[in-house]
């Protein structure tokens, strides 16, 4: 049940689906975008997931995905910041 | 070759390389001399494996000036697929920018094809060239370009365009669209397919407009699209809905609003996405463009006054006549077939001077789609009371993955060659980014996970990454009609109710 999973677990599951051809184990600081591990579909799904988790549309003017979403740690920080805001 | 007797500048925004006209001419001379020295001559067929680079465009001109025919090859193809295409096209040369993979080079050499690394060619030095671009042996009705649209795994379908058909496309586009808005054109589409090469790149560049070339469909490029548009003051770009879906979620919009016109094609564009692109780009001139490789790509688009984005709206024809007919075969001449009434859906037929010469070595396939100069598109459409053209669907079996066409039969053919000949059915499923993606249903004689893992590996060895199925379903049997035929949409519907196999677990 996704409702019982922590936000981190849900994120890791999403990323694993987006990198399913890879055998790379995803650590908190594994580079996702700059390394090319996350392809365009994976990135698109991530953007939709973040919008769903934060309940708001992404503000493209202040967004820098290559920097802010390049690791699990970065994505969780981004989501937490937007939930607080 | 040229519409204005000159080409525009070539620029690679990511590497910073820029070749102006003088530099292009110098390199053209050096590379033409090199290819001539290697024995290239009139009517040679030449594979080119390095699309979306400056060298690709200069070498294309060099091949044409020597009377040859270029075949741009998708760099993602496997050795198996390249060899399949080579058996069909029988090229004399295979050009690379860098050293090709050893297995691929060996396979091509074994077929008697001369494999050349063109990165060895010097840039022509600083001296003024003594020759011009003008090809000495260009014959209008000679094949100029072959674009493979399917069959990389078994039965290749190569669309042959002559210099005459290409020129007809560019001249008619120029009449319909003008050149002013193409002054600084960006291409982020692959140059091995018609939309990217013939229209997005060659139409403006061979008319003297500057061409900015990016690697195709790169996530990092899309993330910085707005900044790239600003930095290079891009006035025109074409793309596919997939690129926009991602850009609209992740890329800052351009600030300087230099874009004057944007085309979106190769896949259905919804009214919703259309309006979002208008907002992001800051221009209302977002045109839904329609084209097919066989017609030299763009043959219609939204150059109509005061339009409102609508699902399926294309607009008016460019250098073509579009008819909606009730027939879908070439047995009866189109002129003897009644047209559908206005607003009535039917089969889309096109008459254009840019029509291909035919499919390479496949007159049977050509006869199936061409009748008295009319081309049967396989699309369903309508013409409304104003004469505006709308697309309503298609009858072709292909999977449209973000504008790149994947042919399910190609994937079935490879899977069926796996040991124990599994029964398979490849189909398309709805995808939020690509529009459609590739799924496959598999019946293994010994349905063990290690067998499935080996099958996946087999496909990976033989298929390009864009063709690899993204969802796998293990079935007891593939549903068939009473006549034993597979209906791919029925299989897709059945699989949609099932959980796909988690292939990530298999690879561990």
PDB file of C-alpha atoms in Angstrom, chain B residues 145-418:
ATOM      1  CA  UNK B 145      18.617  10.350 -49.755  1.00  0.00           C
ATOM      2  CA  UNK B 146      17.385   7.048 -48.360  1.00  0.00           C
ATOM      3  CA  UNK B 147      15.617   7.153 -45.009  1.00  0.00           C
ATOM      4  CA  UNK B 148      14.776   3.833 -43.384  1.00  0.00           C
ATOM      5  CA  UNK B 149      11.435   4.014 -41.637  1.00  0.00           C
ATOM      6  CA  UNK B 150      11.046   0.392 -40.511  1.00  0.00           C
ATOM      7  CA  UNK B 151      12.364  -3.128 -40.872  1.00  0.00           C
ATOM      8  CA  UNK B 152      15.741  -2.683 -39.183  1.00  0.00           C
ATOM      9  CA  UNK B 153      15.426  -6.233 -37.865  1.00  0.00           C
ATOM     10  CA  UNK B 154      14.415  -8.056 -41.034  1.00  0.00           C
ATOM     11  CA  UNK B 155      12.654  -6.425 -43.930  1.00  0.00           C
ATOM     12  CA  UNK B 156      13.867  -2.834 -44.267  1.00  0.00           C
ATOM     13  CA  UNK B 157      11.669  -0.164 -45.772  1.00  0.00           C
ATOM     14  CA  UNK B 158      13.850   2.583 -47.198  1.00  0.00           C
ATOM     15  CA  UNK B 159      12.214   5.733 -48.544  1.00  0.00           C
ATOM     16  CA  UNK B 160      14.155   6.945 -51.588  1.00  0.00           C
ATOM     17  CA  UNK B 161      14.118  10.651 -52.333  1.00  0.00           C
ATOM     18  CA  UNK B 162      15.696  12.159 -55.419  1.00  0.00           C
ATOM     19  CA  UNK B 163      17.216  15.618 -55.700  1.00  0.00           C
ATOM     20  CA  UNK B 164      14.071  16.552 -57.583  1.00  0.00           C
ATOM     21  CA  UNK B 165      11.649  15.468 -54.844  1.00  0.00           C
ATOM     22  CA  UNK B 166      13.717  17.131 -52.127  1.00  0.00           C
ATOM     23  CA  UNK B 167      13.988  20.327 -54.099  1.00  0.00           C
ATOM     24  CA  UNK B 168      10.233  20.284 -54.698  1.00  0.00           C
ATOM     25  CA  UNK B 169       9.679  20.077 -50.939  1.00  0.00           C
ATOM     26  CA  UNK B 170      12.013  22.978 -50.164  1.00  0.00           C
ATOM     27  CA  UNK B 171      10.712  25.242 -52.925  1.00  0.00           C
ATOM     28  CA  UNK B 172       7.078  24.639 -51.996  1.00  0.00           C
ATOM     29  CA  UNK B 173       7.814  25.211 -48.307  1.00  0.00           C
ATOM     30  CA  UNK B 174       9.507  28.451 -49.165  1.00  0.00           C
ATOM     31  CA  UNK B 175       6.471  29.590 -51.102  1.00  0.00           C
ATOM     32  CA  UNK B 176       4.113  28.618 -48.300  1.00  0.00           C
ATOM     33  CA  UNK B 177       6.159  29.729 -45.312  1.00  0.00           C
ATOM     34  CA  UNK B 178       8.711  32.286 -46.457  1.00  0.00           C
ATOM     35  CA  UNK B 179      12.186  32.360 -44.973  1.00  0.00           C
ATOM     36  CA  UNK B 180      12.220  35.347 -42.639  1.00  0.00           C
ATOM     37  CA  UNK B 181      11.188  33.427 -39.521  1.00  0.00           C
ATOM     38  CA  UNK B 182      13.751  30.677 -40.130  1.00  0.00           C
ATOM     39  CA  UNK B 183      16.706  33.082 -39.861  1.00  0.00           C
ATOM     40  CA  UNK B 184      18.110  31.300 -36.790  1.00  0.00           C
ATOM     41  CA  UNK B 185      16.754  27.756 -36.766  1.00  0.00           C
ATOM     42  CA  UNK B 186      17.261  25.276 -33.942  1.00  0.00           C
ATOM     43  CA  UNK B 187      17.157  21.522 -34.496  1.00  0.00           C
ATOM     44  CA  UNK B 188      16.881  19.095 -31.608  1.00  0.00           C
ATOM     45  CA  UNK B 189      15.305  16.361 -33.707  1.00  0.00           C
ATOM     46  CA  UNK B 190      17.354  13.433 -35.024  1.00  0.00           C
ATOM     47  CA  UNK B 191      18.710  13.881 -38.538  1.00  0.00           C
ATOM     48  CA  UNK B 192      18.029  10.308 -39.589  1.00  0.00           C
ATOM     49  CA  UNK B 193      14.335  10.970 -40.091  1.00  0.00           C
ATOM     50  CA  UNK B 194      12.473  13.204 -42.485  1.00  0.00           C
ATOM     51  CA  UNK B 195      11.011  15.753 -40.099  1.00  0.00           C
ATOM     52  CA  UNK B 196      14.391  16.514 -38.547  1.00  0.00           C
ATOM     53  CA  UNK B 197      16.589  16.342 -41.635  1.00  0.00           C
ATOM     54  CA  UNK B 198      14.611  17.402 -44.710  1.00  0.00           C
ATOM     55  CA  UNK B 199      12.489  20.094 -43.127  1.00  0.00           C
ATOM     56  CA  UNK B 200      13.849  21.295 -39.788  1.00  0.00           C
ATOM     57  CA  UNK B 201      17.474  21.352 -41.003  1.00  0.00           C
ATOM     58  CA  UNK B 202      17.963  21.292 -44.754  1.00  0.00           C
ATOM     59  CA  UNK B 203      15.065  23.542 -45.769  1.00  0.00           C
ATOM     60  CA  UNK B 204      16.376  26.582 -43.859  1.00  0.00           C
ATOM     61  CA  UNK B 205      20.098  25.801 -44.059  1.00  0.00           C
ATOM     62  CA  UNK B 206      20.211  25.243 -47.821  1.00  0.00           C
ATOM     63  CA  UNK B 207      18.290  28.503 -48.167  1.00  0.00           C
ATOM     64  CA  UNK B 208      21.064  30.423 -46.437  1.00  0.00           C
ATOM     65  CA  UNK B 209      19.628  30.483 -42.907  1.00  0.00           C
ATOM     66  CA  UNK B 210      21.748  29.687 -39.842  1.00  0.00           C
ATOM     67  CA  UNK B 211      21.272  26.252 -38.313  1.00  0.00           C
ATOM     68  CA  UNK B 212      21.879  25.472 -34.631  1.00  0.00           C
ATOM     69  CA  UNK B 213      22.268  21.738 -34.088  1.00  0.00           C
ATOM     70  CA  UNK B 214      21.721  19.912 -30.831  1.00  0.00           C
ATOM     71  CA  UNK B 215      21.966  16.223 -29.970  1.00  0.00           C
ATOM     72  CA  UNK B 216      18.475  14.718 -30.309  1.00  0.00           C
ATOM     73  CA  UNK B 217      16.110  14.200 -27.381  1.00  0.00           C
ATOM     74  CA  UNK B 218      18.727  14.762 -24.679  1.00  0.00           C
ATOM     75  CA  UNK B 219      17.243  15.381 -21.268  1.00  0.00           C
ATOM     76  CA  UNK B 220      19.992  17.849 -20.330  1.00  0.00           C
ATOM     77  CA  UNK B 221      19.248  19.855 -23.474  1.00  0.00           C
ATOM     78  CA  UNK B 222      15.533  20.052 -22.767  1.00  0.00           C
ATOM     79  CA  UNK B 223      16.223  21.202 -19.197  1.00  0.00           C
ATOM     80  CA  UNK B 224      18.067  24.244 -20.544  1.00  0.00           C
ATOM     81  CA  UNK B 225      15.914  24.840 -23.604  1.00  0.00           C
ATOM     82  CA  UNK B 226      14.715  28.305 -22.568  1.00  0.00           C
ATOM     83  CA  UNK B 227      18.259  29.480 -21.854  1.00  0.00           C
ATOM     84  CA  UNK B 228      19.503  28.094 -25.182  1.00  0.00           C
ATOM     85  CA  UNK B 229      16.740  29.893 -27.074  1.00  0.00           C
ATOM     86  CA  UNK B 230      17.698  33.143 -25.369  1.00  0.00           C
ATOM     87  CA  UNK B 231      21.444  32.796 -25.748  1.00  0.00           C
ATOM     88  CA  UNK B 232      21.312  32.028 -29.463  1.00  0.00           C
ATOM     89  CA  UNK B 233      18.316  34.245 -30.253  1.00  0.00           C
ATOM     90  CA  UNK B 234      16.532  31.377 -31.941  1.00  0.00           C
ATOM     91  CA  UNK B 235      13.693  32.439 -34.228  1.00  0.00           C
ATOM     92  CA  UNK B 236      12.401  28.999 -35.253  1.00  0.00           C
ATOM     93  CA  UNK B 237      12.379  25.459 -33.967  1.00  0.00           C
ATOM     94  CA  UNK B 238      10.434  22.333 -34.647  1.00  0.00           C
ATOM     95  CA  UNK B 239       9.816  19.513 -32.257  1.00  0.00           C
ATOM     96  CA  UNK B 240       7.475  16.784 -31.102  1.00  0.00           C
ATOM     97  CA  UNK B 241       4.910  16.795 -28.272  1.00  0.00           C
ATOM     98  CA  UNK B 242       7.148  14.673 -26.023  1.00  0.00           C
ATOM     99  CA  UNK B 243       9.837  17.341 -25.907  1.00  0.00           C
ATOM    100  CA  UNK B 244       7.250  19.917 -24.933  1.00  0.00           C
ATOM    101  CA  UNK B 245       5.689  17.766 -22.227  1.00  0.00           C
ATOM    102  CA  UNK B 246       9.086  17.547 -20.544  1.00  0.00           C
ATOM    103  CA  UNK B 247      10.132  21.158 -21.194  1.00  0.00           C
ATOM    104  CA  UNK B 248       6.872  22.511 -19.822  1.00  0.00           C
ATOM    105  CA  UNK B 249       7.464  20.654 -16.564  1.00  0.00           C
ATOM    106  CA  UNK B 250      11.169  21.258 -16.087  1.00  0.00           C
ATOM    107  CA  UNK B 251      12.601  24.106 -18.164  1.00  0.00           C
ATOM    108  CA  UNK B 252      12.549  27.823 -17.482  1.00  0.00           C
ATOM    109  CA  UNK B 253      10.783  29.641 -20.312  1.00  0.00           C
ATOM    110  CA  UNK B 254      12.857  31.940 -22.535  1.00  0.00           C
ATOM    111  CA  UNK B 255      13.024  35.548 -21.364  1.00  0.00           C
ATOM    112  CA  UNK B 256      13.876  37.384 -24.542  1.00  0.00           C
ATOM    113  CA  UNK B 257      11.041  35.970 -26.639  1.00  0.00           C
ATOM    114  CA  UNK B 258      13.001  35.719 -29.868  1.00  0.00           C
ATOM    115  CA  UNK B 259      10.993  32.744 -31.121  1.00  0.00           C
ATOM    116  CA  UNK B 260       8.783  33.835 -33.976  1.00  0.00           C
ATOM    117  CA  UNK B 261       7.453  30.460 -35.036  1.00  0.00           C
ATOM    118  CA  UNK B 262       7.406  26.924 -33.642  1.00  0.00           C
ATOM    119  CA  UNK B 263       6.330  23.725 -35.316  1.00  0.00           C
ATOM    120  CA  UNK B 264       5.172  20.636 -33.496  1.00  0.00           C
ATOM    121  CA  UNK B 265       4.688  17.427 -35.443  1.00  0.00           C
ATOM    122  CA  UNK B 266       5.220  13.687 -35.856  1.00  0.00           C
ATOM    123  CA  UNK B 267       2.686  12.873 -33.120  1.00  0.00           C
ATOM    124  CA  UNK B 268      -0.760  14.107 -32.045  1.00  0.00           C
ATOM    125  CA  UNK B 269      -0.780  17.543 -30.404  1.00  0.00           C
ATOM    126  CA  UNK B 270      -3.629  18.153 -27.974  1.00  0.00           C
ATOM    127  CA  UNK B 271      -5.279  21.571 -27.738  1.00  0.00           C
ATOM    128  CA  UNK B 272      -4.250  21.739 -24.083  1.00  0.00           C
ATOM    129  CA  UNK B 273      -0.565  21.149 -24.797  1.00  0.00           C
ATOM    130  CA  UNK B 274      -0.762  23.511 -27.767  1.00  0.00           C
ATOM    131  CA  UNK B 275      -1.919  26.398 -25.570  1.00  0.00           C
ATOM    132  CA  UNK B 276       0.724  25.624 -22.954  1.00  0.00           C
ATOM    133  CA  UNK B 277       3.442  25.791 -25.620  1.00  0.00           C
ATOM    134  CA  UNK B 278       2.073  29.145 -26.795  1.00  0.00           C
ATOM    135  CA  UNK B 279       2.318  30.448 -23.252  1.00  0.00           C
ATOM    136  CA  UNK B 280       5.806  29.037 -22.567  1.00  0.00           C
ATOM    137  CA  UNK B 281       7.322  30.263 -25.836  1.00  0.00           C
ATOM    138  CA  UNK B 282       5.531  33.595 -25.883  1.00  0.00           C
ATOM    139  CA  UNK B 283       4.425  33.232 -29.494  1.00  0.00           C
ATOM    140  CA  UNK B 284       1.011  32.423 -30.877  1.00  0.00           C
ATOM    141  CA  UNK B 285       2.630  30.954 -33.988  1.00  0.00           C
ATOM    142  CA  UNK B 286       2.717  27.396 -32.756  1.00  0.00           C
ATOM    143  CA  UNK B 287       1.839  25.382 -35.834  1.00  0.00           C
ATOM    144  CA  UNK B 288       0.787  21.779 -35.728  1.00  0.00           C
ATOM    145  CA  UNK B 289       2.630  20.363 -38.725  1.00  0.00           C
ATOM    146  CA  UNK B 290       1.804  17.211 -40.646  1.00  0.00           C
ATOM    147  CA  UNK B 291       4.182  15.270 -42.789  1.00  0.00           C
ATOM    148  CA  UNK B 292       5.341  11.841 -43.755  1.00  0.00           C
ATOM    149  CA  UNK B 293       8.816  10.769 -44.774  1.00  0.00           C
ATOM    150  CA  UNK B 294       7.431   9.567 -48.109  1.00  0.00           C
ATOM    151  CA  UNK B 295       6.170  13.079 -48.928  1.00  0.00           C
ATOM    152  CA  UNK B 296       9.396  14.775 -47.877  1.00  0.00           C
ATOM    153  CA  UNK B 297       7.861  15.430 -44.446  1.00  0.00           C
ATOM    154  CA  UNK B 298       5.918  18.707 -43.893  1.00  0.00           C
ATOM    155  CA  UNK B 299       2.959  18.891 -46.273  1.00  0.00           C
ATOM    156  CA  UNK B 300       0.466  20.766 -44.120  1.00  0.00           C
ATOM    157  CA  UNK B 301       0.189  22.941 -41.041  1.00  0.00           C
ATOM    158  CA  UNK B 302      -1.636  25.663 -39.212  1.00  0.00           C
ATOM    159  CA  UNK B 303      -0.851  28.654 -41.440  1.00  0.00           C
ATOM    160  CA  UNK B 304      -4.487  29.665 -41.264  1.00  0.00           C
ATOM    161  CA  UNK B 305      -5.877  32.945 -39.974  1.00  0.00           C
ATOM    162  CA  UNK B 306      -7.092  33.388 -36.403  1.00  0.00           C
ATOM    163  CA  UNK B 307      -7.116  29.735 -35.459  1.00  0.00           C
ATOM    164  CA  UNK B 308      -7.804  28.410 -32.010  1.00  0.00           C
ATOM    165  CA  UNK B 309      -5.930  25.279 -30.964  1.00  0.00           C
ATOM    166  CA  UNK B 310      -8.107  22.218 -31.394  1.00  0.00           C
ATOM    167  CA  UNK B 311      -7.404  18.527 -31.008  1.00  0.00           C
ATOM    168  CA  UNK B 312      -6.468  17.147 -34.424  1.00  0.00           C
ATOM    169  CA  UNK B 313      -6.377  20.515 -36.243  1.00  0.00           C
ATOM    170  CA  UNK B 314      -3.643  20.643 -38.879  1.00  0.00           C
ATOM    171  CA  UNK B 315      -4.770  23.433 -41.205  1.00  0.00           C
ATOM    172  CA  UNK B 316      -3.884  23.862 -44.865  1.00  0.00           C
ATOM    173  CA  UNK B 317      -1.687  22.011 -47.339  1.00  0.00           C
ATOM    174  CA  UNK B 318       1.802  23.240 -48.246  1.00  0.00           C
ATOM    175  CA  UNK B 319       2.887  22.259 -51.742  1.00  0.00           C
ATOM    176  CA  UNK B 320       0.401  19.425 -51.797  1.00  0.00           C
ATOM    177  CA  UNK B 321      -3.213  18.541 -52.475  1.00  0.00           C
ATOM    178  CA  UNK B 322      -4.989  16.623 -49.737  1.00  0.00           C
ATOM    179  CA  UNK B 323      -8.064  14.521 -50.435  1.00  0.00           C
ATOM    180  CA  UNK B 324     -10.194  12.466 -48.077  1.00  0.00           C
ATOM    181  CA  UNK B 325     -11.395   9.325 -49.824  1.00  0.00           C
ATOM    182  CA  UNK B 326     -13.428   6.323 -48.836  1.00  0.00           C
ATOM    183  CA  UNK B 327     -10.901   3.902 -50.236  1.00  0.00           C
ATOM    184  CA  UNK B 328      -7.768   2.489 -48.701  1.00  0.00           C
ATOM    185  CA  UNK B 329      -6.253   0.586 -51.601  1.00  0.00           C
ATOM    186  CA  UNK B 330      -4.466   1.465 -54.816  1.00  0.00           C
ATOM    187  CA  UNK B 331      -6.446  -0.844 -57.114  1.00  0.00           C
ATOM    188  CA  UNK B 332      -8.835   1.859 -58.279  1.00  0.00           C
ATOM    189  CA  UNK B 333      -7.264   5.169 -59.316  1.00  0.00           C
ATOM    190  CA  UNK B 334      -8.018   7.871 -56.728  1.00  0.00           C
ATOM    191  CA  UNK B 335      -9.520  10.080 -59.435  1.00  0.00           C
ATOM    192  CA  UNK B 336     -12.262   7.480 -59.947  1.00  0.00           C
ATOM    193  CA  UNK B 337     -13.119   7.354 -56.251  1.00  0.00           C
ATOM    194  CA  UNK B 338     -15.682   9.722 -54.748  1.00  0.00           C
ATOM    195  CA  UNK B 339     -14.397  12.106 -52.103  1.00  0.00           C
ATOM    196  CA  UNK B 340     -15.844  12.091 -48.600  1.00  0.00           C
ATOM    197  CA  UNK B 341     -18.208  14.953 -47.978  1.00  0.00           C
ATOM    198  CA  UNK B 342     -17.021  17.885 -45.863  1.00  0.00           C
ATOM    199  CA  UNK B 343     -16.699  16.810 -42.239  1.00  0.00           C
ATOM    200  CA  UNK B 344     -16.862  13.112 -43.083  1.00  0.00           C
ATOM    201  CA  UNK B 345     -13.889  11.062 -41.899  1.00  0.00           C
ATOM    202  CA  UNK B 346     -12.003   8.998 -44.455  1.00  0.00           C
ATOM    203  CA  UNK B 347      -8.583   7.960 -45.715  1.00  0.00           C
ATOM    204  CA  UNK B 348      -6.034  10.706 -46.285  1.00  0.00           C
ATOM    205  CA  UNK B 349      -4.442  10.787 -49.774  1.00  0.00           C
ATOM    206  CA  UNK B 350      -1.782  13.282 -50.819  1.00  0.00           C
ATOM    207  CA  UNK B 351      -0.584  14.539 -54.181  1.00  0.00           C
ATOM    208  CA  UNK B 352       2.750  16.359 -54.072  1.00  0.00           C
ATOM    209  CA  UNK B 353       5.750  16.881 -56.359  1.00  0.00           C
ATOM    210  CA  UNK B 354       7.893  15.991 -53.340  1.00  0.00           C
ATOM    211  CA  UNK B 355       6.694  12.401 -53.317  1.00  0.00           C
ATOM    212  CA  UNK B 356       9.431   9.808 -52.872  1.00  0.00           C
ATOM    213  CA  UNK B 357      10.732   7.843 -55.844  1.00  0.00           C
ATOM    214  CA  UNK B 358       9.623   4.683 -54.048  1.00  0.00           C
ATOM    215  CA  UNK B 359      10.744   2.178 -51.438  1.00  0.00           C
ATOM    216  CA  UNK B 360      14.239   0.857 -52.000  1.00  0.00           C
ATOM    217  CA  UNK B 361      14.038  -2.402 -53.950  1.00  0.00           C
ATOM    218  CA  UNK B 362      10.412  -2.886 -52.923  1.00  0.00           C
ATOM    219  CA  UNK B 363       8.176  -2.024 -55.860  1.00  0.00           C
ATOM    220  CA  UNK B 364       5.501  -4.204 -54.280  1.00  0.00           C
ATOM    221  CA  UNK B 365       5.344  -1.949 -51.214  1.00  0.00           C
ATOM    222  CA  UNK B 366       5.437   1.174 -53.363  1.00  0.00           C
ATOM    223  CA  UNK B 367       2.465  -0.080 -55.410  1.00  0.00           C
ATOM    224  CA  UNK B 368       0.518  -0.544 -52.163  1.00  0.00           C
ATOM    225  CA  UNK B 369       0.688   3.152 -51.326  1.00  0.00           C
ATOM    226  CA  UNK B 370       1.097   5.040 -54.602  1.00  0.00           C
ATOM    227  CA  UNK B 371      -1.532   5.263 -57.325  1.00  0.00           C
ATOM    228  CA  UNK B 372      -1.227   7.654 -60.258  1.00  0.00           C
ATOM    229  CA  UNK B 373       1.020   9.941 -58.236  1.00  0.00           C
ATOM    230  CA  UNK B 374      -1.290   9.958 -55.218  1.00  0.00           C
ATOM    231  CA  UNK B 375       0.081   8.705 -51.914  1.00  0.00           C
ATOM    232  CA  UNK B 376      -2.030   6.711 -49.473  1.00  0.00           C
ATOM    233  CA  UNK B 377      -0.942   7.894 -46.012  1.00  0.00           C
ATOM    234  CA  UNK B 378      -2.652   5.322 -43.812  1.00  0.00           C
ATOM    235  CA  UNK B 379      -4.079   8.211 -41.759  1.00  0.00           C
ATOM    236  CA  UNK B 380      -7.725   9.028 -41.130  1.00  0.00           C
ATOM    237  CA  UNK B 381      -8.784  12.654 -41.460  1.00  0.00           C
ATOM    238  CA  UNK B 382     -11.436  15.149 -42.445  1.00  0.00           C
ATOM    239  CA  UNK B 383     -11.658  18.397 -44.389  1.00  0.00           C
ATOM    240  CA  UNK B 384     -14.165  20.768 -42.796  1.00  0.00           C
ATOM    241  CA  UNK B 385     -16.386  23.334 -44.490  1.00  0.00           C
ATOM    242  CA  UNK B 386     -13.536  25.839 -44.638  1.00  0.00           C
ATOM    243  CA  UNK B 387     -11.252  23.249 -46.216  1.00  0.00           C
ATOM    244  CA  UNK B 388      -9.201  22.947 -43.031  1.00  0.00           C
ATOM    245  CA  UNK B 389      -7.564  19.583 -42.558  1.00  0.00           C
ATOM    246  CA  UNK B 390      -7.962  17.597 -39.317  1.00  0.00           C
ATOM    247  CA  UNK B 391      -6.298  14.325 -38.363  1.00  0.00           C
ATOM    248  CA  UNK B 392      -8.582  11.857 -36.638  1.00  0.00           C
ATOM    249  CA  UNK B 393      -6.461   8.749 -36.264  1.00  0.00           C
ATOM    250  CA  UNK B 394      -4.410   6.272 -38.183  1.00  0.00           C
ATOM    251  CA  UNK B 395      -4.699   2.791 -39.572  1.00  0.00           C
ATOM    252  CA  UNK B 396      -1.011   2.008 -39.581  1.00  0.00           C
ATOM    253  CA  UNK B 397       0.207  -0.513 -37.067  1.00  0.00           C
ATOM    254  CA  UNK B 398       3.212   1.465 -35.875  1.00  0.00           C
ATOM    255  CA  UNK B 399       3.754   2.626 -32.299  1.00  0.00           C
ATOM    256  CA  UNK B 400       4.389   6.365 -32.174  1.00  0.00           C
ATOM    257  CA  UNK B 401       6.881   6.772 -29.342  1.00  0.00           C
ATOM    258  CA  UNK B 402       7.340  10.496 -28.993  1.00  0.00           C
ATOM    259  CA  UNK B 403       7.406  10.969 -32.758  1.00  0.00           C
ATOM    260  CA  UNK B 404       9.770   8.055 -33.410  1.00  0.00           C
ATOM    261  CA  UNK B 405       7.923   5.253 -35.140  1.00  0.00           C
ATOM    262  CA  UNK B 406       8.454   1.771 -33.745  1.00  0.00           C
ATOM    263  CA  UNK B 407       7.122  -1.102 -35.785  1.00  0.00           C
ATOM    264  CA  UNK B 408       5.819  -3.958 -33.638  1.00  0.00           C
ATOM    265  CA  UNK B 409       6.524  -6.491 -36.380  1.00  0.00           C
ATOM    266  CA  UNK B 410      10.237  -5.610 -36.195  1.00  0.00           C
ATOM    267  CA  UNK B 411      10.346  -6.494 -32.520  1.00  0.00           C
ATOM    268  CA  UNK B 412       8.267  -9.659 -32.948  1.00  0.00           C
ATOM    269  CA  UNK B 413      10.664 -10.806 -35.653  1.00  0.00           C
ATOM    270  CA  UNK B 414      13.673 -10.565 -33.351  1.00  0.00           C
ATOM    271  CA  UNK B 415      11.926 -12.155 -30.357  1.00  0.00           C
ATOM    272  CA  UNK B 416      10.727 -15.070 -32.455  1.00  0.00           C
ATOM    273  CA  UNK B 417      14.313 -15.877 -33.397  1.00  0.00           C
ATOM    274  CA  UNK B 418      15.190 -16.442 -29.735  1.00  0.00           C
TER     275      UNK B 418
END
